[in-house]
Each structure stands twice: as C-alpha cells, then as structure tokens.
XYZ file of C-alpha atoms in Angstrom:
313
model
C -86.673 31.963 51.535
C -83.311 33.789 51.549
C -81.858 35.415 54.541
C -80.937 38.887 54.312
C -79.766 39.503 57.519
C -76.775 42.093 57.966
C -73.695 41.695 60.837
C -74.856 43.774 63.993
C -76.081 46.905 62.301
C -77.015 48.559 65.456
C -74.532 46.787 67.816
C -76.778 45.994 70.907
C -77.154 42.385 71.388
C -74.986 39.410 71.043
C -71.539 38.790 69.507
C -69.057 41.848 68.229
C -68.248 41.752 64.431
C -64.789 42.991 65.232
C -61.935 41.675 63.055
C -60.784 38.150 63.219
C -62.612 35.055 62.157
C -65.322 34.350 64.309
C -66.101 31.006 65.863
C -69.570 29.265 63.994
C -71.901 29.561 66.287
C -71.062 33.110 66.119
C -71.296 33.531 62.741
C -74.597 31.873 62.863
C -75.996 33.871 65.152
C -74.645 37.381 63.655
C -76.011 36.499 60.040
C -79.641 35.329 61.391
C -79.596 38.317 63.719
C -81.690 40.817 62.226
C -84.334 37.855 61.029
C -84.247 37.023 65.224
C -84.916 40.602 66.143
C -87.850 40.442 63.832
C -89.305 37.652 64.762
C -89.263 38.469 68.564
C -90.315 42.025 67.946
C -93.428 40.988 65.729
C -94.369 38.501 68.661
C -93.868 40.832 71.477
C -94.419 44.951 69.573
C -91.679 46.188 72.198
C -87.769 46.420 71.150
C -86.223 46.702 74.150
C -87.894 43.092 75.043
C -87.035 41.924 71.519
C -83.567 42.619 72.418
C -83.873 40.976 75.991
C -84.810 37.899 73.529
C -82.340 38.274 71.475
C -80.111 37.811 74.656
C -81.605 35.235 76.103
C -81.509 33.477 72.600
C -77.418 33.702 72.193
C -77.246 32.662 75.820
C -78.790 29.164 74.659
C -77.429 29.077 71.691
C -73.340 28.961 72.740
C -74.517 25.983 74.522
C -75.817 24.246 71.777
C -73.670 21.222 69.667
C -73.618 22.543 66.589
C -73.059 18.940 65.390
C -76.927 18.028 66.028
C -78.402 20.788 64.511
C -79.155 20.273 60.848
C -80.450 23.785 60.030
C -79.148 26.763 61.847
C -81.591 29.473 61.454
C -84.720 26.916 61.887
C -82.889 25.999 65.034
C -82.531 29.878 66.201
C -85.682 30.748 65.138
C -87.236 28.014 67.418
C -84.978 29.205 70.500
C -85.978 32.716 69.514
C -89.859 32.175 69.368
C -89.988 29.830 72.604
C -88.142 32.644 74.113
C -90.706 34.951 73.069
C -93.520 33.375 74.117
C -92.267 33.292 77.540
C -91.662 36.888 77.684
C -95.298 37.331 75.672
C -97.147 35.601 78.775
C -94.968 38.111 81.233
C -96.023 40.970 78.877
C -99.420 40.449 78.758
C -99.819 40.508 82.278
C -97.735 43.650 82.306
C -100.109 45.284 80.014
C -103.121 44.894 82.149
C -101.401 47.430 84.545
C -100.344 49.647 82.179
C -101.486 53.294 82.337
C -104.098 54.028 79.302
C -104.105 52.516 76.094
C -100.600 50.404 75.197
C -99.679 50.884 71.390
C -96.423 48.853 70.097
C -93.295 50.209 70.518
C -92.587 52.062 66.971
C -89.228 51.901 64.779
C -87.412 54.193 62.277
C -87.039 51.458 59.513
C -84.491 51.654 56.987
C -86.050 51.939 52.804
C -86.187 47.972 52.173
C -88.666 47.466 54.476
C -91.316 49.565 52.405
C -89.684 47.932 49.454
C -91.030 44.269 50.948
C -94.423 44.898 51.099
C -95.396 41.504 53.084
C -92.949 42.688 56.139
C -93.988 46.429 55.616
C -97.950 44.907 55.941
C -97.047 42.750 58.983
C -94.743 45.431 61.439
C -97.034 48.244 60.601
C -98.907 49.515 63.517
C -102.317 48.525 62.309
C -101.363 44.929 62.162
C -99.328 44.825 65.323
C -102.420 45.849 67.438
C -104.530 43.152 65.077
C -102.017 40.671 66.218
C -102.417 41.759 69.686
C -105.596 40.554 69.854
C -104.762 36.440 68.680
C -103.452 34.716 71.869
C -99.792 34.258 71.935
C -99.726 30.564 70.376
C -101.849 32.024 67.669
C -99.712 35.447 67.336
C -96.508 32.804 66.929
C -97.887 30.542 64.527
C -99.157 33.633 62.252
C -95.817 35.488 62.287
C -94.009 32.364 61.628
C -96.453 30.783 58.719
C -97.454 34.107 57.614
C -94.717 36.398 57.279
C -91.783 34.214 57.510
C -93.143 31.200 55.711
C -92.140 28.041 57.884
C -93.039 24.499 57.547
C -95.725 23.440 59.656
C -93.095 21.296 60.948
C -90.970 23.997 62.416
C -93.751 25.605 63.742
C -94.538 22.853 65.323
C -91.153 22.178 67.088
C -90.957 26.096 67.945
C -94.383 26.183 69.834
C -94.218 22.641 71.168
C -97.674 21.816 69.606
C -98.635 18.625 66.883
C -98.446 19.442 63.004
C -102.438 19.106 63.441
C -102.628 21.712 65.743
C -100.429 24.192 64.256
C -102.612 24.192 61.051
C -105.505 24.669 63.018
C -104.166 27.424 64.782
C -103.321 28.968 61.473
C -106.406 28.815 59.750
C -108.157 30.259 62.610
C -105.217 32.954 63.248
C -105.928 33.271 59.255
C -109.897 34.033 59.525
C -109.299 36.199 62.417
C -106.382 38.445 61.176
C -108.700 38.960 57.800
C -111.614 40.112 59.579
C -109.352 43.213 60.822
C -106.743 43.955 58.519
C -106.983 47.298 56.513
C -109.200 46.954 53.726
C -107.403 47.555 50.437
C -104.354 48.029 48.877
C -102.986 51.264 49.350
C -99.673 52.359 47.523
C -96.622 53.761 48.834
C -97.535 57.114 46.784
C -101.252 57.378 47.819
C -100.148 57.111 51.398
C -97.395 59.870 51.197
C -100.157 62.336 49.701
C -102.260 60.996 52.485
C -100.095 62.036 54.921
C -98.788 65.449 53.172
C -102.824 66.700 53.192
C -103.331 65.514 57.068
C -100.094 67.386 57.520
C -100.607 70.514 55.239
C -104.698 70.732 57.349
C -103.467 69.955 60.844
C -100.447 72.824 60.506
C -103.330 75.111 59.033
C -106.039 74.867 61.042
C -108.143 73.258 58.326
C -110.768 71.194 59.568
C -112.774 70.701 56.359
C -109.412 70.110 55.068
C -108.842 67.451 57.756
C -112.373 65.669 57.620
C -111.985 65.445 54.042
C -108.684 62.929 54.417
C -110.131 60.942 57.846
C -112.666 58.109 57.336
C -116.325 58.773 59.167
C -115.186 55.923 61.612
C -111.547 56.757 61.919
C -110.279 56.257 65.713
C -107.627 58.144 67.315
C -105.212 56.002 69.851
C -102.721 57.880 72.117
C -100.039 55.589 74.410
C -98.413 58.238 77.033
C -97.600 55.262 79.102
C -98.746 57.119 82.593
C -95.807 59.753 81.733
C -96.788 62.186 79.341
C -100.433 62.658 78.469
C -101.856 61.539 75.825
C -105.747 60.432 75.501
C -107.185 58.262 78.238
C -109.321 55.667 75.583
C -109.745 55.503 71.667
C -111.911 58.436 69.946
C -113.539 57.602 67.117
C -115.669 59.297 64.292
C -113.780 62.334 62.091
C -115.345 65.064 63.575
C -114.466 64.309 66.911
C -110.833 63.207 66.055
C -110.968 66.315 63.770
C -111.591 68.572 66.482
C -109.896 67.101 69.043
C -106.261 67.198 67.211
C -107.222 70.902 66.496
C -107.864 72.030 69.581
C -104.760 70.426 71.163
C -102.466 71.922 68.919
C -104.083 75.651 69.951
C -103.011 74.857 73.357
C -99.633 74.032 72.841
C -97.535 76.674 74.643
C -94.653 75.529 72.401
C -92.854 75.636 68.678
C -94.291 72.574 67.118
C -92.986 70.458 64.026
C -93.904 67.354 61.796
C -91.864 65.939 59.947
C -92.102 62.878 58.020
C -90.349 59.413 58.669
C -90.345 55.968 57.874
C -92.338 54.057 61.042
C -92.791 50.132 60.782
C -92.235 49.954 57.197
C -94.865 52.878 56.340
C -95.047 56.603 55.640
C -95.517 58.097 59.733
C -94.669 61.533 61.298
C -92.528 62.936 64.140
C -94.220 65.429 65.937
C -91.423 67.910 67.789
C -91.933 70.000 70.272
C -88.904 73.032 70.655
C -86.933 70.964 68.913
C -87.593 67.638 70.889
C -89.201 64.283 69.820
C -92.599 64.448 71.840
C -94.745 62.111 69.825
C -94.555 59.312 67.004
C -98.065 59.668 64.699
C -98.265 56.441 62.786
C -101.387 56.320 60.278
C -103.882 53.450 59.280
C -104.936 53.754 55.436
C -108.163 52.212 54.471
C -109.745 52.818 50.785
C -107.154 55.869 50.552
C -108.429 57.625 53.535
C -106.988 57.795 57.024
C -108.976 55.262 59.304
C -106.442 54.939 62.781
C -103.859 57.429 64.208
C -101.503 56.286 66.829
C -99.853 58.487 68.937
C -96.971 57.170 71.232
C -95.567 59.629 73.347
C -94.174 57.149 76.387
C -90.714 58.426 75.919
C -89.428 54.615 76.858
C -90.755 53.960 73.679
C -89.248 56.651 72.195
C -85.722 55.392 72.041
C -85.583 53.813 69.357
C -86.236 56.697 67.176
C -82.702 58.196 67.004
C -81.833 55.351 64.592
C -83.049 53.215 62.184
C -83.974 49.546 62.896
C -83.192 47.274 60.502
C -86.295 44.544 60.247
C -85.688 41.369 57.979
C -87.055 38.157 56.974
C-alpha cells in the first residue's frame, strides 16, 4: 500500500521540516508521520494522546540503528502501536472516571479523507465507539489488518503475540465489528441531504420534519466531559431525541448557528453559540436515515477544530 503521508502539515510533533537536508531517521519519521498519527489516533479516539504517541514514538526511534531495520514504516508503525497500547490501558482506566458518556475526540479532516472511503468508514464516529468496545489487542489488530492492511507478521511483532493468535484475534475482532457497524452503504450525497433536512427541521422547529429523517431507534450521545452540560446517558427512540433537541434549542438564551464541516471523514455540523464553537454534532447514517448523534461539547476536545487534521494510510 502506498504512503501518502505529507511533511508536518500541522507542525506539532517531532522533527521541523525547515530547510537543509535532514538526517534519515528524520526523514523517515516526517514522511510516515501522518500514517503514525493515524494509527495512534484510531487506537486511542483522542488527538492530544495521539500526539503524546507520536512523541514518545520519535523519542525511540532516534535511538534506533537504522542499519537493522529492513523496513522503516513497518518498524515505526510497530513502535507507534506498542506505544499506543500502553497509553490505551492508561486510557481506559481514565475513562471509567470520566464525567458522563466519553465520545472520541472529533477532527476537521481535510477532502481526501471522504475521498478514501475505507479510512472515512474506519475514523468516523460510529466506528470509533464500535472499536471502543474490542479490547485493546483486538482494537490494534483490527486497525492494523483492517484499515491499514499489514501482514499478519507485522501484526504480530507490533502486539507481541504468535501469527496464530493474531488471526484469531482478527477473525473475532472481524465478527464483532460486523455485528455493529452501520448497516448499508450510504453515499457522500445522500448523507449531505441527510444532514441539510436535520438542519433545515432543527433551525425550524419542525418536528414532523425531524422524525421523518431520524430512525425509530436512533440514540442521541452527548460528551460535556463534567464541563459543559450535555446529556447525562444515551436517549434513544425519535420522538424522544426529537423532542429533546427541540426543546433545548427554545432554551437557549443565545444566537445559535450550524454550520456544516467535514468531521472524521464524514458530512458533521458545528453548532455556535454567539459566535463561539459550543458543540461538534457528528451523525450515524443507517438505510439513509439518521440512527446516532454525537454531541461533544468538552471544550478539551474541542481544539482541534480550528484546523484541519490530516488522517492517512
């Protein structure tokens, strides 16, 4: 599979790509950099520890002879994803304290990611929370078979488990990851329209308007992270999500906006309030209807959202 990464588009972690020739190990690391960030952030669903990754990743990596290593992006993939793992143990326990429900952190992506329709599928935020529920040996192997098609031999090395094991793992990562993904395909356009009628009902008050694009079993997930409120546990069934999105927007004292952005690869909006990002609405399609709504309003989150993310494989 060919690398696409770019040199340091956002210019957080690792190496400059300042003039000059760089050194190899730096140039391996800056051209694998955005395929690292997207490996760690599809194993973990938060950026900021992505990039802590990321860190801990170059780190290793300067200390590595570059004279041993016979493929350089297998070899930072594994550092990256052992890495991970470590940090997806710490996280986990993290999450059990966390205030209300935790939803992944959410990124403006740039167009190609829509255009790749496997990545788009994997870092939406329907399939990050069906990843969250795999353990994190399971959540590795996936990412890394799935989405960035490894041998089972380098999945192997990067999770410290036998060949036999790994495809084990897979196949029953496989089965489980199938039971939950959305159920059909739907297309970039039917999505958009999707989106424009939710829009066009919730800014008019329109609840038959608004039933008529949720699914009957549609749940509604809000993440305020303990610092801005947001809904205590899922709500499910249209009329109640209906209503409930309704009446919260009656009682908001200010100027509200949506616009509409490009979250994880798929069609999302950004709800502003006077002027200010308040809340990220990412949308689960099923059969052409709307059938999950997350709503991240933890402004840690949030930070993210000023630029676009560049995600590769």
């Amino acid at each position: 599979m060919s690398e696409h990464g770019t040199h340091g588009q956002d210019g957080t972690t690792g190496p400059g790509t300042g003039g000059g020739s760089a050194d190899p190990a730096t140039e391996a690391f800056v051209a694998h950099r955005n395929l690292l960030f997207t490996v760690a952030y599809e194993l973990l669903g938060s950026a900021a520890d992505a990039e802590d990754v990321l860190q801990e990743t170059w780190l290793r990596w300067t200390g590595v002879d570059l004279a041993e290593v016979r493929d350089r992006r297998a070899y930072l993939v594994r550092i990256t994803t052992r890495q991970a793992l470590s940090r997806l143990r710490t996280l986990g326990r993290r999450k059990e304290s966390y205030v209300g429900e935790w939803l992944p952190e959410p990124l403006l992506t740039t167009p190609d990611v829509a255009e790749d329709v496997e990545l788009a599928d994997s870092v939406s935020m329907a399939m990050m929370l069906v990843m969250e529920t795999l353990t994190p040996t399971e959540r590795a192997v996936f990412v890394l078979r799935e989405v960035f098609d490894l041998g089972y031999d380098e999945i192997a090395e990067a999770v410290d488990k036998s060949q036999a094991a790994v495809r084990q793992t897979a196949h029953r990562a496989r089965a489980h990851v199938a039971a939950r993904r959305p159920r059909g395909v739907v297309s970039r356009t039917e999505s958009r329209d999707a989106l424009d009628a939710f829009q066009r009902a919730v800014r008019t008050g329109d609840l038959q308007g608004l039933l008529d694009i949720l699914a009957p079993d549609v749940v509604l997930l809000g993440d305020g992270g303990g610092v801005k409120q947001a809904i205590p546990r899922p709500v499910t069934g249209a009329d109640k999500v209906a209503r409930l999105l309704l009446g919260g927007l009656v009682k908001l004292p200010t100027a509200m906006s949506m616009d509409p952005a490009q979250v994880n690869g798929h069609p999302a909006l950004l709800i502003r309030l006077d002027g200010d990002l308040d809340t990220v609405m990412a949308v689960r399609f099923d059969d052409g209807r709307i059938s999950g709504l997350y709503a991240v309003r933890n402004p840690e989150k949030l930070t993210r959202m000023e630029r676009e993310t560049p995600l590769h494989r």
